[in-house]
mmCIF file of C-alpha atoms in Angstrom:
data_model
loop_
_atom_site.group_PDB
_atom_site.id
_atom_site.type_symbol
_atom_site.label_atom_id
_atom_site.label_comp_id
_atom_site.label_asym_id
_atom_site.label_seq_id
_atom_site.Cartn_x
_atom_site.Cartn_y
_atom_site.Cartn_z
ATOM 1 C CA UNK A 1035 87.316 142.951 -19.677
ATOM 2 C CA UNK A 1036 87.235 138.865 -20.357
ATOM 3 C CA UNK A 1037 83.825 137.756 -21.814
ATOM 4 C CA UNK A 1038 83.873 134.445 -20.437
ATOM 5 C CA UNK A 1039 80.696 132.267 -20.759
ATOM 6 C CA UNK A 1040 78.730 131.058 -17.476
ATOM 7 C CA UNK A 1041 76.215 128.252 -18.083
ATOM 8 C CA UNK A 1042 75.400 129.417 -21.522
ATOM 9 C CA UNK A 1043 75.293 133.052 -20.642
ATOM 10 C CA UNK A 1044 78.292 135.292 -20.944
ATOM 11 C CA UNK A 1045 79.180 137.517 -18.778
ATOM 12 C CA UNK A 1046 82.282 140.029 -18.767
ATOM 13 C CA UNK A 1047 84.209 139.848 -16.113
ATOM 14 C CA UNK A 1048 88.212 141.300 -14.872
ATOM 15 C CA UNK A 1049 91.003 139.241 -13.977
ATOM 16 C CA UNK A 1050 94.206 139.623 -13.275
ATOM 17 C CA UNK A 1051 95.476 138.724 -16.845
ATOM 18 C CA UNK A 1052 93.948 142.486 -18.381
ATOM 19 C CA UNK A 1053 93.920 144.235 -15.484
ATOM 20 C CA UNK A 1054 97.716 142.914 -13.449
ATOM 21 C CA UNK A 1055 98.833 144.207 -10.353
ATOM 22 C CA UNK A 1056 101.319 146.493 -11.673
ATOM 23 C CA UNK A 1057 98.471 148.526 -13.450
ATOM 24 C CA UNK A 1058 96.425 148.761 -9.963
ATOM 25 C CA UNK A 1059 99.255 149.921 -8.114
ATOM 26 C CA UNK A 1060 99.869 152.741 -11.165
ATOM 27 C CA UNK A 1061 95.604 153.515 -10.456
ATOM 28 C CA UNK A 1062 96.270 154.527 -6.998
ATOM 29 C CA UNK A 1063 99.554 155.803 -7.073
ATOM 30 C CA UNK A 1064 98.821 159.195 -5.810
ATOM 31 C CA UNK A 1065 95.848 157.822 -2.877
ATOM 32 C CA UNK A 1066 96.198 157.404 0.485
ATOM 33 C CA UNK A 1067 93.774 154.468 1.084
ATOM 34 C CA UNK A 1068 92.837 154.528 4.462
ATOM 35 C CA UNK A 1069 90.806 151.533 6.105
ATOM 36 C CA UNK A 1070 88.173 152.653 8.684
ATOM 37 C CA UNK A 1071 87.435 149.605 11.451
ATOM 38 C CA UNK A 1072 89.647 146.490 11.665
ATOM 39 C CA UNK A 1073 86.593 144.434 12.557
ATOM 40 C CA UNK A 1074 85.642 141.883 9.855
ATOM 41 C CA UNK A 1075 86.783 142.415 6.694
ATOM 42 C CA UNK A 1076 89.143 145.217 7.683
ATOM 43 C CA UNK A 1077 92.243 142.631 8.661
ATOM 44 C CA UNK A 1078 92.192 140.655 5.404
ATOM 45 C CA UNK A 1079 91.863 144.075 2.780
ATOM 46 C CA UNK A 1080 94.351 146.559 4.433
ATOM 47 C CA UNK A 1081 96.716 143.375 4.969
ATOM 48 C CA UNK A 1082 96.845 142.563 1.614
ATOM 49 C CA UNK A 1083 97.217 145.698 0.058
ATOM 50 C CA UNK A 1084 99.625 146.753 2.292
ATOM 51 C CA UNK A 1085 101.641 143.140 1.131
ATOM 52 C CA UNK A 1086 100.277 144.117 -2.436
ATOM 53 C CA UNK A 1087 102.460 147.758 -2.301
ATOM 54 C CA UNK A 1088 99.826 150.080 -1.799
ATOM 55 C CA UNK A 1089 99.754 153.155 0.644
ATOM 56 C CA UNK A 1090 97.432 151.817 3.677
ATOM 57 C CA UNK A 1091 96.670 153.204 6.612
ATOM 58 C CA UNK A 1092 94.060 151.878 9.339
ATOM 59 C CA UNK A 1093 91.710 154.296 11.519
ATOM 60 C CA UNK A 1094 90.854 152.598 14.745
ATOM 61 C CA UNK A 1095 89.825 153.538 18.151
ATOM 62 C CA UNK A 1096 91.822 152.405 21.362
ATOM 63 C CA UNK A 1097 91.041 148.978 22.764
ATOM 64 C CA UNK A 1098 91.532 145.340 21.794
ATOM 65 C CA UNK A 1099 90.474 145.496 17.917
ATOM 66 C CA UNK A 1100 93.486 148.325 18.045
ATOM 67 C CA UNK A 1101 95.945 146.284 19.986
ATOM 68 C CA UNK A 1102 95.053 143.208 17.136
ATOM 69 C CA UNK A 1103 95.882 146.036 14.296
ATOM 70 C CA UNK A 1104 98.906 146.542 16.123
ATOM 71 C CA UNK A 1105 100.012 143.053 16.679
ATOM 72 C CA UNK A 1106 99.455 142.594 12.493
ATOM 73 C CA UNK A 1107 102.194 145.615 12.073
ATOM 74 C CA UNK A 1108 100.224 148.505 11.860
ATOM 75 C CA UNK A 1109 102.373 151.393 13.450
ATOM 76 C CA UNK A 1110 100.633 153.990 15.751
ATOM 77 C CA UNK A 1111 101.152 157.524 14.412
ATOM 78 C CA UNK A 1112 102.797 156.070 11.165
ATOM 79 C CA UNK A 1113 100.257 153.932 9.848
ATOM 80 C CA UNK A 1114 97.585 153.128 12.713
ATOM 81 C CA UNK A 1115 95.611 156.702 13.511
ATOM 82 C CA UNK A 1116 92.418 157.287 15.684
ATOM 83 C CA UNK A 1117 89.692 157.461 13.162
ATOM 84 C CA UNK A 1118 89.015 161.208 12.556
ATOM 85 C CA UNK A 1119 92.500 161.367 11.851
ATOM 86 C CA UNK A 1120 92.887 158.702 9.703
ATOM 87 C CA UNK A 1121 89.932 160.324 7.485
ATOM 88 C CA UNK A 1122 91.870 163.431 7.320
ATOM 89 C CA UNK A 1123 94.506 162.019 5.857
ATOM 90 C CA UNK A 1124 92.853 159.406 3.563
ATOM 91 C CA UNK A 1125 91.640 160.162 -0.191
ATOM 92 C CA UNK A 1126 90.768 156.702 -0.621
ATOM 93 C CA UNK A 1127 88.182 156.060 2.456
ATOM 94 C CA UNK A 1128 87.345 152.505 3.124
ATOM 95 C CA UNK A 1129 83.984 152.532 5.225
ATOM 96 C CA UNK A 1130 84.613 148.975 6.694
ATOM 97 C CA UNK A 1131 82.068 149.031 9.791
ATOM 98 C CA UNK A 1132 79.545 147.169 10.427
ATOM 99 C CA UNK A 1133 76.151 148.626 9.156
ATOM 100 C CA UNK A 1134 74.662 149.733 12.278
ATOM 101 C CA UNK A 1135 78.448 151.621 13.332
ATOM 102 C CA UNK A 1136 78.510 152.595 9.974
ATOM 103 C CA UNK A 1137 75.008 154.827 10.578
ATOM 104 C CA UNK A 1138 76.600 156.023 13.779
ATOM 105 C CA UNK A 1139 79.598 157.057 12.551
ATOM 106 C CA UNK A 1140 78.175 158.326 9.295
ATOM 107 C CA UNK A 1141 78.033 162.000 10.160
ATOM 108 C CA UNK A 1142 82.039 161.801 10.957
ATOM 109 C CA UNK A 1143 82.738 160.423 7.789
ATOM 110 C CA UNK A 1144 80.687 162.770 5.902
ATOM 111 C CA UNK A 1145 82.407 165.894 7.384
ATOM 112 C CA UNK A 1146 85.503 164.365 6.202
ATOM 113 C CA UNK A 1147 84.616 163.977 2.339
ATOM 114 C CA UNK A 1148 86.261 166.718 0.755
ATOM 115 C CA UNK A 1149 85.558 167.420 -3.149
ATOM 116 C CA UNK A 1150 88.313 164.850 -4.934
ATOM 117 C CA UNK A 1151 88.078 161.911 -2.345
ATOM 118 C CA UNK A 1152 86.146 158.606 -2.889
ATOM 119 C CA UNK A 1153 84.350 156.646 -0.557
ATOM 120 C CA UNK A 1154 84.258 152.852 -0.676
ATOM 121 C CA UNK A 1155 82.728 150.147 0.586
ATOM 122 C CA UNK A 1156 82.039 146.613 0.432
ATOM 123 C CA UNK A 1157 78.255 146.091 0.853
ATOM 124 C CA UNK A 1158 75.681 147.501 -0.946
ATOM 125 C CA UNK A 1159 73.611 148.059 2.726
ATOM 126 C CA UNK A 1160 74.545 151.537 4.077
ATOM 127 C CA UNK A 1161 73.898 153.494 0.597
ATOM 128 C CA UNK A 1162 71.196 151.606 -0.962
ATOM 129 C CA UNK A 1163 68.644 151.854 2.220
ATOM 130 C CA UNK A 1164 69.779 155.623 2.715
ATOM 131 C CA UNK A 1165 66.053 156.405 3.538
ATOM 132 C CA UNK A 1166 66.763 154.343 6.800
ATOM 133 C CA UNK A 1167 70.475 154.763 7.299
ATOM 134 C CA UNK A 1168 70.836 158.578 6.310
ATOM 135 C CA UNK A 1169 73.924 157.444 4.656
ATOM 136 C CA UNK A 1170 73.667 159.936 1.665
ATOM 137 C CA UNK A 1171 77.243 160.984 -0.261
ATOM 138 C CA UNK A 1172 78.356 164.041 -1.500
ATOM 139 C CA UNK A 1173 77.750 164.371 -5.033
ATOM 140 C CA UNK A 1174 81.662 165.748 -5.368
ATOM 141 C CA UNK A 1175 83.145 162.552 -4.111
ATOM 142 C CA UNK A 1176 83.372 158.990 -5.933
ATOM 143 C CA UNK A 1177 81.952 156.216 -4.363
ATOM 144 C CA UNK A 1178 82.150 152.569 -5.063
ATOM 145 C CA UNK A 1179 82.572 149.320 -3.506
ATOM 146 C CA UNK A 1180 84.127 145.675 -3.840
ATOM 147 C CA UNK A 1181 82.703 142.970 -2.119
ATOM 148 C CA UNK A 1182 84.778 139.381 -1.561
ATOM 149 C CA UNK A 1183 82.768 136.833 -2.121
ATOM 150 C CA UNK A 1184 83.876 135.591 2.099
ATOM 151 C CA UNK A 1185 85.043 136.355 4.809
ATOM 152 C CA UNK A 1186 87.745 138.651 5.701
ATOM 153 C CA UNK A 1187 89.893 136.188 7.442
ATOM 154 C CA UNK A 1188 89.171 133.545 4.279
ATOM 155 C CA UNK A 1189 90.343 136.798 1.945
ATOM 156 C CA UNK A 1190 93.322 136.900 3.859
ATOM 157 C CA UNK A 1191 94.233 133.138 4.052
ATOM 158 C CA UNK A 1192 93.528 132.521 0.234
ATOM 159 C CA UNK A 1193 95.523 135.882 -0.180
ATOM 160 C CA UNK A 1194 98.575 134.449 1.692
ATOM 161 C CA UNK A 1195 98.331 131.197 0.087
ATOM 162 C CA UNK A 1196 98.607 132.711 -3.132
ATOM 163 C CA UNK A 1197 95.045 132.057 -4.224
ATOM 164 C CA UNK A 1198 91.754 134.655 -4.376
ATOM 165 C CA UNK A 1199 88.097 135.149 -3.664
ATOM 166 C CA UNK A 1200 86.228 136.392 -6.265
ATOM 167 C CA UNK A 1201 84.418 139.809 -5.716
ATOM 168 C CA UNK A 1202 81.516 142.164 -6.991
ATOM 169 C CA UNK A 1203 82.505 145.671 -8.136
ATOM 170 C CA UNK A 1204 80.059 148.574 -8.525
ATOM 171 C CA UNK A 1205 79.975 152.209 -8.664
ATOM 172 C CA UNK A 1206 77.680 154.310 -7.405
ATOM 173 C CA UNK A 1207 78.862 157.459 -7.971
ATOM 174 C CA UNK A 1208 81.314 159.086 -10.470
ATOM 175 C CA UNK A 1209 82.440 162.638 -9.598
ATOM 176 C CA UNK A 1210 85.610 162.045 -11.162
ATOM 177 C CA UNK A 1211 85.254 160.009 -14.261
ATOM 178 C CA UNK A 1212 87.564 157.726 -13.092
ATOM 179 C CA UNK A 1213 85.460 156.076 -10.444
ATOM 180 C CA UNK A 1214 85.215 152.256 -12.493
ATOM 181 C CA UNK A 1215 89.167 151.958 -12.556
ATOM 182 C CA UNK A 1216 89.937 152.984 -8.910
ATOM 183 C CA UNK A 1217 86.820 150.554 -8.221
ATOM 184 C CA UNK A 1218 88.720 147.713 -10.744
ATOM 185 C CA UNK A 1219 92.120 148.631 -9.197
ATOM 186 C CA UNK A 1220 91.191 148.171 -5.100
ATOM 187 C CA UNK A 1221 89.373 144.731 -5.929
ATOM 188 C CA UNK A 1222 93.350 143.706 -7.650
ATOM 189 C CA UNK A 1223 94.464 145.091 -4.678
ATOM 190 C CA UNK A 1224 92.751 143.464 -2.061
ATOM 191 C CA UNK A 1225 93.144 140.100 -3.555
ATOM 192 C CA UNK A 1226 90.195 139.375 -5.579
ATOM 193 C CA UNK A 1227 90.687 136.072 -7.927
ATOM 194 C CA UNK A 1228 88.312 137.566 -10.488
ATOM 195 C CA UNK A 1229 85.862 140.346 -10.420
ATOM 196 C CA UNK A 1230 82.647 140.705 -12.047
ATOM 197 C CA UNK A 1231 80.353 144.186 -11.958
ATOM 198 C CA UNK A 1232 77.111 144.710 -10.533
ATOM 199 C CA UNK A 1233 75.148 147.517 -8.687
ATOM 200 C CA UNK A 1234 74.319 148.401 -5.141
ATOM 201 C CA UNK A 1235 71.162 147.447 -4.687
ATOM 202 C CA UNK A 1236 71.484 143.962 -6.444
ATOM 203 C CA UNK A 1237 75.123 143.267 -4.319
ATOM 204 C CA UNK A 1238 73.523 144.003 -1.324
ATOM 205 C CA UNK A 1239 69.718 142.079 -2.135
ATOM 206 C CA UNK A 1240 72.154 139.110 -3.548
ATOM 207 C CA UNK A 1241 74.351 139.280 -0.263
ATOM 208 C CA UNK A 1242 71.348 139.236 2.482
ATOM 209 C CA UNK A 1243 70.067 136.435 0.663
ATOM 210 C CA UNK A 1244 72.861 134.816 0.261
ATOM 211 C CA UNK A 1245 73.514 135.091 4.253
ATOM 212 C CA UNK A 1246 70.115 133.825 5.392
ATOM 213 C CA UNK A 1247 70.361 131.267 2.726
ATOM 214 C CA UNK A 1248 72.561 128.284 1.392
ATOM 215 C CA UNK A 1249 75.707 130.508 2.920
ATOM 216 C CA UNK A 1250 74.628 130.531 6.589
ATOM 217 C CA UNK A 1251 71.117 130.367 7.444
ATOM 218 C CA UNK A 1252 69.902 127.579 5.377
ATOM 219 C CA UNK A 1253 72.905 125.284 6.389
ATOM 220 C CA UNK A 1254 72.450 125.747 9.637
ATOM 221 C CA UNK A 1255 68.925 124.978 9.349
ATOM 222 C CA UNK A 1256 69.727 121.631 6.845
ATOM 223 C CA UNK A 1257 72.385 120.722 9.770
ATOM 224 C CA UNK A 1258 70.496 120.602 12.339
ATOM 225 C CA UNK A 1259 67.663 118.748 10.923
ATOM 226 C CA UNK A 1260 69.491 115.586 9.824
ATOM 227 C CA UNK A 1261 71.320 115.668 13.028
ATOM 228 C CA UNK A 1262 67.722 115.600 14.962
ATOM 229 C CA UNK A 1263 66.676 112.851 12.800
ATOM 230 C CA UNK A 1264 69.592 110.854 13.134
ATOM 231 C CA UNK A 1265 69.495 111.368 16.895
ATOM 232 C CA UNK A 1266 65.868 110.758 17.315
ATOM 233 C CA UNK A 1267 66.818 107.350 15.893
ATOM 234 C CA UNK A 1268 69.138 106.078 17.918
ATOM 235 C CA UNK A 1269 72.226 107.136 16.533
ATOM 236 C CA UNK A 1270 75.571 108.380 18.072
ATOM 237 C CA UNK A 1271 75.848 112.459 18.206
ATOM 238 C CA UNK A 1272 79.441 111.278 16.394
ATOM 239 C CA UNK A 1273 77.843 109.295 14.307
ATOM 240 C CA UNK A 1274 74.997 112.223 14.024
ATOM 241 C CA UNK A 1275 77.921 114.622 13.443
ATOM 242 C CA UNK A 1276 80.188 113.296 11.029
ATOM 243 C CA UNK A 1277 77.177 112.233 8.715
ATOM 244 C CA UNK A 1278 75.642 115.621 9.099
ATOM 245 C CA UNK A 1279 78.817 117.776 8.497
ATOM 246 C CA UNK A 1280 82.301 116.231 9.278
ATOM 247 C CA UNK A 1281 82.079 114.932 5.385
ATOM 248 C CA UNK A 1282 80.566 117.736 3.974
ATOM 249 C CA UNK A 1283 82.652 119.680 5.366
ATOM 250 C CA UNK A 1284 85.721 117.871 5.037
ATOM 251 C CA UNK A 1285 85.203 115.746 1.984
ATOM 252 C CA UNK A 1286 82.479 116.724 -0.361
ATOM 253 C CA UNK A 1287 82.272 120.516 -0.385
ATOM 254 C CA UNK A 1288 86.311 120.373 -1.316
ATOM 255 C CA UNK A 1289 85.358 117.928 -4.268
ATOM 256 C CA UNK A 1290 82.945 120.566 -5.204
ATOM 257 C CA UNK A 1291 85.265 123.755 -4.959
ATOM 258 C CA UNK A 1292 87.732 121.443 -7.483
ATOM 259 C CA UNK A 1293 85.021 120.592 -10.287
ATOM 260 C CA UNK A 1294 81.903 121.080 -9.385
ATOM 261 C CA UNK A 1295 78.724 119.135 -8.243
ATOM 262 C CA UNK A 1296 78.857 116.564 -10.807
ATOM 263 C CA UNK A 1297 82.023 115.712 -10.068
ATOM 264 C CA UNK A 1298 81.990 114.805 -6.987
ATOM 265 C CA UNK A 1299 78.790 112.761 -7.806
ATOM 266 C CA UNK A 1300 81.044 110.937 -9.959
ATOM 267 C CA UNK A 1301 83.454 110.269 -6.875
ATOM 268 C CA UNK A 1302 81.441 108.911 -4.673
ATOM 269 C CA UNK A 1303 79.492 105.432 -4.489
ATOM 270 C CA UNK A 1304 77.180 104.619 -7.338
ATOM 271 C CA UNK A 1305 74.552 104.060 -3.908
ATOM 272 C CA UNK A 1306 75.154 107.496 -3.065
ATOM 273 C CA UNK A 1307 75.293 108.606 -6.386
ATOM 274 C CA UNK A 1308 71.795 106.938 -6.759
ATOM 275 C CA UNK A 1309 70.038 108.533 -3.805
ATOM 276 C CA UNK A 1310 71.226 111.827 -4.243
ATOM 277 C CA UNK A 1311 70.271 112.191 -7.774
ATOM 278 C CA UNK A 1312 66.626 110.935 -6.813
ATOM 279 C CA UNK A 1313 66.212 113.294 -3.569
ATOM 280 C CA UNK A 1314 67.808 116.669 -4.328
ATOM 281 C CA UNK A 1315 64.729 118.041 -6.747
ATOM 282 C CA UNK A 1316 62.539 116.858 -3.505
ATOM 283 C CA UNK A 1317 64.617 119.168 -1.844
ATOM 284 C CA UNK A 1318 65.175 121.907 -4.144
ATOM 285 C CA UNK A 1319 61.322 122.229 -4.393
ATOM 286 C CA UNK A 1320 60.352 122.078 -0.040
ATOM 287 C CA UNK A 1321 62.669 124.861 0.403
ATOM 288 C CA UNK A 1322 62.421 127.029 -2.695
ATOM 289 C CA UNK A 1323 59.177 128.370 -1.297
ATOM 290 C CA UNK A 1324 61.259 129.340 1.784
ATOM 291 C CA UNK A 1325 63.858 130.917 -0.684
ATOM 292 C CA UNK A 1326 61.146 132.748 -1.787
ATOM 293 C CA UNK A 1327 59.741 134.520 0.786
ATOM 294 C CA UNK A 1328 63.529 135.506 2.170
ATOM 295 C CA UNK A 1329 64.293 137.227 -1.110
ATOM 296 C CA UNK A 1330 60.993 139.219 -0.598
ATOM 297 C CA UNK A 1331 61.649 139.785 2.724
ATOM 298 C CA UNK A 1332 64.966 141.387 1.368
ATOM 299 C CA UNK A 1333 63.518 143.301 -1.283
ATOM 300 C CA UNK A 1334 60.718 144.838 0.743
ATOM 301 C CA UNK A 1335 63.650 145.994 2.916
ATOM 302 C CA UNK A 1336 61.826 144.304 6.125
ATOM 303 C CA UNK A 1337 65.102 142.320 6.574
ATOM 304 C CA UNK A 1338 66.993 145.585 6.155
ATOM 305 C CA UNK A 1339 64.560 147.636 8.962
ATOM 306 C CA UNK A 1340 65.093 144.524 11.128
ATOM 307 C CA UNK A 1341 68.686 144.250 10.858
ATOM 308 C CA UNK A 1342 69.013 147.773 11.586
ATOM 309 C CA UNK A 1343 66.305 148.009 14.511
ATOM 310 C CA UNK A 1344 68.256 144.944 16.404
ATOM 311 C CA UNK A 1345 71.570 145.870 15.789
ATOM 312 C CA UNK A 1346 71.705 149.289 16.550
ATOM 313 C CA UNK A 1347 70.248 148.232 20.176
ATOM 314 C CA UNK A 1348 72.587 149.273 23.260
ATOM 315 C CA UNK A 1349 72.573 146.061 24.526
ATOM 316 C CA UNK A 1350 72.684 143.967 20.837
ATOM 317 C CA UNK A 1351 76.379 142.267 21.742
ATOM 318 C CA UNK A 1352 74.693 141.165 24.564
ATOM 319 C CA UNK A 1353 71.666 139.724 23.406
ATOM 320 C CA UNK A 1354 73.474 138.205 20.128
ATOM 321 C CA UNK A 1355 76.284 136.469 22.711
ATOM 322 C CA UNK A 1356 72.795 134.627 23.874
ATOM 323 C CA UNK A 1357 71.876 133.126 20.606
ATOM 324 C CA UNK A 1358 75.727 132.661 19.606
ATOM 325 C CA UNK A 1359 75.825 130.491 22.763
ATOM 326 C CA UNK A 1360 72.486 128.283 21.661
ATOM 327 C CA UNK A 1361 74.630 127.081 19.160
ATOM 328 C CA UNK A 1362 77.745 127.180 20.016
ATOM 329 C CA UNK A 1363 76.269 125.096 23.335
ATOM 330 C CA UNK A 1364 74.266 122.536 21.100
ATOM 331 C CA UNK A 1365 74.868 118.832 21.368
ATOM 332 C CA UNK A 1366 75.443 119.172 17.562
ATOM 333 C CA UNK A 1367 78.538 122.174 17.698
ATOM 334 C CA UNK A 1368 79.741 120.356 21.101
ATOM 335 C CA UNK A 1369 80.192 117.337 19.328
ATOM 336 C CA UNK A 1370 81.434 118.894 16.433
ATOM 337 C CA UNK A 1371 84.049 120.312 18.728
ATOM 338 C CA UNK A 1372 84.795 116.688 19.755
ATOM 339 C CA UNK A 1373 85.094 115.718 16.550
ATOM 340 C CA UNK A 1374 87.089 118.642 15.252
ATOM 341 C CA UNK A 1375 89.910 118.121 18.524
ATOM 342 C CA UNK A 1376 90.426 114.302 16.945
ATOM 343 C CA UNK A 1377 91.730 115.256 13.236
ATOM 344 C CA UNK A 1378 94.870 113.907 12.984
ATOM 345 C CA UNK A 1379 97.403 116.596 12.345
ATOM 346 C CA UNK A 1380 99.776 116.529 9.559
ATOM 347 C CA UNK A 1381 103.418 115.723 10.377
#
């Protein structure tokens, strides 16, 4: 472990300097890791372990998410098995399913632990709202998770340019003693840049939050605000746009990523400079109420019931295509698309 100082706190964390590739690949030697669901962050973690050396195999039923595993290599009957046979042969299970297939497909997976495997995941959800999930472990069986800090398909397109997300690690359970290193050694092996250590219930509290907030919700929210203003006041929707998020997205948040906030204060106009150093406290303090009541929302587990309630509906992929298509159908996203369709590509 590195004990590297955040902010005036320090923190110990793993990188790949202590704990290098060739030591994770030693770890889990022996396992069989096999990924259940090549959904969303299925693709990125089997691809780049299976590029990172280690013994992967996929469990996926028949249809188009198994003709996509296919297309990225996977081998039917070699490496690509229907799912009750791909827990068979796994002693490394990767529960990689959404939460509400995760509670369907719980009492598979269970019948499948045998005394000496692990179980991993990589949210906090499934285990740490057991009351409502019924997603209880064996006590003979390890289970732990690592959580990149993104997207599957970002893991996977860091991983291949020869970068990292950074990633929680917990453990749960230790039936074997060994649980922490096998945890250590999957987040080297999926691709993780560094990882720091945490505990179910605060990766998955941190992670709805995170999602309803300044990650997705919130931006949303911030996005289409300006972009109503700006409209309501006569300007373009490409003016609107590219105000609103074109630089953001293209210019700022990149300056940001490099060297932080103040940074990219420092490279920008001393006019913006000036009006964004006297309006982001006015911000910061209308929405931290909101902030507020979301993180209470998450820890009284409403947000948990409702995700569960909705999602687990018949007709949920349905109904969520409807409020996909509200945005996706907004002047704001079709003009983004507009805007998007004129970058000039590189030569």
């Amino acid at each position: 472990m590195a004990t590297i100082n955040f902010g005036g706190v320090e923190e110990q964390v793993v990188t790949r300097e202590e704990f290098p590739l060739e030591k994770a690949r030693e770890v889990l030697a022996n396992e069989v890791i096999a990924v259940i669901g090549y959904g969303v962050q299925g693709p990125g973690q089997s691809l780049n372990m299976r590029d990172n050396g280690f013994n992967v195999i996929v469990g996926q039923r028949k249809g188009k998410t198994y003709d996509k595993a296919v297309a990225d290599g996977w081998v039917p009957g070699e490496t690509l098995f229907e799912i009750e046979e791909a827990l068979e042969k796994g002693t490394i299970i990767c529960f990689l399913l959404s939460d509400a297939a995760q509670i369907e497909l719980w009492p598979t997976v269970k019948a499948a632990l045998k005394p000496g495997k692990s179980l991993y995941f990589s949210h906090g959800f499934g285990v740490t709202y057991k009351e409502k999930t019924g997603i209880i472990p064996p006590a003979d069986v390890d289970v732990f998770l690592v959580a990149p800090k993104g997207s599957g398909t970002s893991l996977r397109r860091l991983f291949v340019e020869g970068k990292g997300l950074n990633s929680s690690f917990a453990v749960y359970q230790d039936a074997s003693g060994n649980a922490r290193t096998k945890a250590i050694a999957m987040g080297i092996g999926v691709g993780s840049g560094y990882l720091f250590e945490t505990d179910f219930y605060k990766e998955v509290t941190s992670d709805l939050t995170g999602e309803r907030g300044t990650l997705m919700g919130a931006i949303q929210g911030i996005f289409a605000a300006q972009y109503e203003v700006l409209r309501a006041n006569g300007h373009s929707p490409s003016e609107a746009f590219n105000e609103t998020v074109e630089e953001l997205t293209q210019s700022l948040m990149p300056l940001v990523a490099e060297n932080g906030m103040d940074w990219m204060y420092a490279n920008c106009s001393t006019t913006a400079q000036r009006g964004a150093l006297d309006w982001w406290k006015p911000f910061r303090d209308a929405t931290k109420p909101v902030f507020e009541q979301l993180y209470n929302s998450v820890k009284t587990q409403e947000q948990a019931e409702i995700s569960i309630t909705r999602n687990s509906q018949p007709d949920y992929r349905e109904k969520l295509e409807v409020e996909l298509a509200e945005l996706r159908d907004s002047e704001m996203w079709q003009a983004g698309a507009a805007v998007r369709s004129l970058r000039p590509e590189r030569s």
